[in-house]
């Protein structure tokens, strides 16, 4: 069974289009929170990032997440994203 249509999203770090399921979604919810969205279905403005520390640091350096979500991103959000990346990096 091969998927007919793979939804693509652009990584805010390296700016590469990738399959949505290969990226992590960070969502700015309507109530003002910013969090990682493991389901990819939470309501709100989303940004996508490759699950690598390299892309994380690119996005951080460029303030790409702030731009994508159109709001300031607190340091603890970055910390929690980074922790998740470091956790998944080991497979
Ligand atoms: Zn990337």
PDB file of C-alpha atoms and ligand atoms in Angstrom:
ATOM      1  CA  UNK A   1       0.000   0.000   0.000  1.00  0.00           C
ATOM      2  CA  UNK A   2       1.663   3.208  -1.108  1.00  0.00           C
ATOM      3  CA  UNK A   3       0.339   6.616  -0.144  1.00  0.00           C
ATOM      4  CA  UNK A   4      -1.065   8.524  -3.092  1.00  0.00           C
ATOM      5  CA  UNK A   5      -0.561  11.885  -1.536  1.00  0.00           C
ATOM      6  CA  UNK A   6       2.047  12.725   1.065  1.00  0.00           C
ATOM      7  CA  UNK A   7       1.454  16.112   2.645  1.00  0.00           C
ATOM      8  CA  UNK A   8       4.613  18.206   2.515  1.00  0.00           C
ATOM      9  CA  UNK A   9       5.683  20.944   4.868  1.00  0.00           C
ATOM     10  CA  UNK A  10       8.703  23.202   4.965  1.00  0.00           C
ATOM     11  CA  UNK A  11      11.201  22.945   7.773  1.00  0.00           C
ATOM     12  CA  UNK A  12      11.673  26.356   9.385  1.00  0.00           C
ATOM     13  CA  UNK A  13      15.346  25.526   9.961  1.00  0.00           C
ATOM     14  CA  UNK A  14      16.773  24.267   6.659  1.00  0.00           C
ATOM     15  CA  UNK A  15      13.791  25.431   4.536  1.00  0.00           C
ATOM     16  CA  UNK A  16      13.491  22.000   2.923  1.00  0.00           C
ATOM     17  CA  UNK A  17      10.137  20.523   1.960  1.00  0.00           C
ATOM     18  CA  UNK A  18       9.622  17.194   3.674  1.00  0.00           C
ATOM     19  CA  UNK A  19       6.821  14.787   4.391  1.00  0.00           C
ATOM     20  CA  UNK A  20       4.746  16.186   7.213  1.00  0.00           C
ATOM     21  CA  UNK A  21       5.172  13.013   9.245  1.00  0.00           C
ATOM     22  CA  UNK A  22       8.959  13.384   9.129  1.00  0.00           C
ATOM     23  CA  UNK A  23       8.809  16.774  10.804  1.00  0.00           C
ATOM     24  CA  UNK A  24       7.803  17.864  14.274  1.00  0.00           C
ATOM     25  CA  UNK A  25       4.976  20.350  14.537  1.00  0.00           C
ATOM     26  CA  UNK A  26       5.058  23.231  16.942  1.00  0.00           C
ATOM     27  CA  UNK A  27       1.693  24.892  17.416  1.00  0.00           C
ATOM     28  CA  UNK A  28       0.631  28.277  18.724  1.00  0.00           C
ATOM     29  CA  UNK A  29      -2.798  27.490  20.126  1.00  0.00           C
ATOM     30  CA  UNK A  30      -5.714  29.941  20.072  1.00  0.00           C
ATOM     31  CA  UNK A  31      -5.401  30.358  23.862  1.00  0.00           C
ATOM     32  CA  UNK A  32      -1.862  31.672  23.491  1.00  0.00           C
ATOM     33  CA  UNK A  33       0.203  28.618  24.417  1.00  0.00           C
ATOM     34  CA  UNK A  34       3.063  27.343  22.308  1.00  0.00           C
ATOM     35  CA  UNK A  35       3.823  23.661  22.455  1.00  0.00           C
ATOM     36  CA  UNK A  36       4.952  20.664  20.504  1.00  0.00           C
ATOM     37  CA  UNK A  37       2.017  19.011  18.808  1.00  0.00           C
ATOM     38  CA  UNK A  38       2.699  15.286  18.594  1.00  0.00           C
ATOM     39  CA  UNK A  39      -0.623  14.601  16.870  1.00  0.00           C
ATOM     40  CA  UNK A  40      -0.120  17.250  14.177  1.00  0.00           C
ATOM     41  CA  UNK A  41      -3.799  18.066  14.561  1.00  0.00           C
ATOM     42  CA  UNK A  42      -3.993  20.690  17.275  1.00  0.00           C
ATOM     43  CA  UNK A  43      -5.833  23.882  16.392  1.00  0.00           C
ATOM     44  CA  UNK A  44      -3.733  26.942  15.823  1.00  0.00           C
ATOM     45  CA  UNK A  45      -0.871  28.229  13.727  1.00  0.00           C
ATOM     46  CA  UNK A  46       1.756  25.555  13.184  1.00  0.00           C
ATOM     47  CA  UNK A  47       5.418  25.489  12.287  1.00  0.00           C
ATOM     48  CA  UNK A  48       7.384  22.449  11.195  1.00  0.00           C
ATOM     49  CA  UNK A  49      10.920  21.454  11.992  1.00  0.00           C
ATOM     50  CA  UNK A  50      13.137  18.506  11.111  1.00  0.00           C
ATOM     51  CA  UNK A  51      13.760  16.414  14.221  1.00  0.00           C
ATOM     52  CA  UNK A  52      17.435  17.313  14.286  1.00  0.00           C
ATOM     53  CA  UNK A  53      19.398  19.587  16.569  1.00  0.00           C
ATOM     54  CA  UNK A  54      21.021  21.169  13.467  1.00  0.00           C
ATOM     55  CA  UNK A  55      17.662  22.409  12.141  1.00  0.00           C
ATOM     56  CA  UNK A  56      16.622  23.424  15.617  1.00  0.00           C
ATOM     57  CA  UNK A  57      19.676  25.641  15.921  1.00  0.00           C
ATOM     58  CA  UNK A  58      19.158  27.104  12.466  1.00  0.00           C
ATOM     59  CA  UNK A  59      15.577  27.975  13.332  1.00  0.00           C
ATOM     60  CA  UNK A  60      16.658  29.429  16.656  1.00  0.00           C
ATOM     61  CA  UNK A  61      19.355  31.562  15.033  1.00  0.00           C
ATOM     62  CA  UNK A  62      16.985  32.890  12.380  1.00  0.00           C
ATOM     63  CA  UNK A  63      14.118  33.466  14.788  1.00  0.00           C
ATOM     64  CA  UNK A  64      12.198  31.401  12.271  1.00  0.00           C
ATOM     65  CA  UNK A  65       9.759  30.055  14.827  1.00  0.00           C
ATOM     66  CA  UNK A  66       8.783  33.525  16.009  1.00  0.00           C
ATOM     67  CA  UNK A  67       8.185  34.504  12.399  1.00  0.00           C
ATOM     68  CA  UNK A  68       6.211  31.383  11.583  1.00  0.00           C
ATOM     69  CA  UNK A  69       4.000  31.631  14.659  1.00  0.00           C
ATOM     70  CA  UNK A  70       3.852  35.436  14.620  1.00  0.00           C
ATOM     71  CA  UNK A  71       4.528  35.689  18.327  1.00  0.00           C
ATOM     72  CA  UNK A  72       7.508  35.586  20.689  1.00  0.00           C
ATOM     73  CA  UNK A  73       8.676  32.106  21.612  1.00  0.00           C
ATOM     74  CA  UNK A  74       9.798  31.733  25.228  1.00  0.00           C
ATOM     75  CA  UNK A  75      13.158  30.097  25.944  1.00  0.00           C
ATOM     76  CA  UNK A  76      11.450  27.233  27.769  1.00  0.00           C
ATOM     77  CA  UNK A  77       9.666  26.272  24.561  1.00  0.00           C
ATOM     78  CA  UNK A  78      13.000  26.030  22.788  1.00  0.00           C
ATOM     79  CA  UNK A  79      14.395  24.028  25.697  1.00  0.00           C
ATOM     80  CA  UNK A  80      11.550  21.560  25.584  1.00  0.00           C
ATOM     81  CA  UNK A  81      11.848  21.180  21.796  1.00  0.00           C
ATOM     82  CA  UNK A  82      15.570  20.648  22.106  1.00  0.00           C
ATOM     83  CA  UNK A  83      15.117  18.055  24.824  1.00  0.00           C
ATOM     84  CA  UNK A  84      12.689  16.188  22.595  1.00  0.00           C
ATOM     85  CA  UNK A  85      15.135  16.289  19.705  1.00  0.00           C
ATOM     86  CA  UNK A  86      17.963  15.022  21.830  1.00  0.00           C
ATOM     87  CA  UNK A  87      15.708  12.270  23.074  1.00  0.00           C
ATOM     88  CA  UNK A  88      14.674  11.152  19.593  1.00  0.00           C
ATOM     89  CA  UNK A  89      18.188  11.468  18.132  1.00  0.00           C
ATOM     90  CA  UNK A  90      19.124   8.181  19.714  1.00  0.00           C
ATOM     91  CA  UNK A  91      16.332   6.479  17.840  1.00  0.00           C
TER      92      UNK A  91
HETATM   93 ZN1  LIG B   1      15.284  21.027   8.490  1.00  0.00          ZN
END
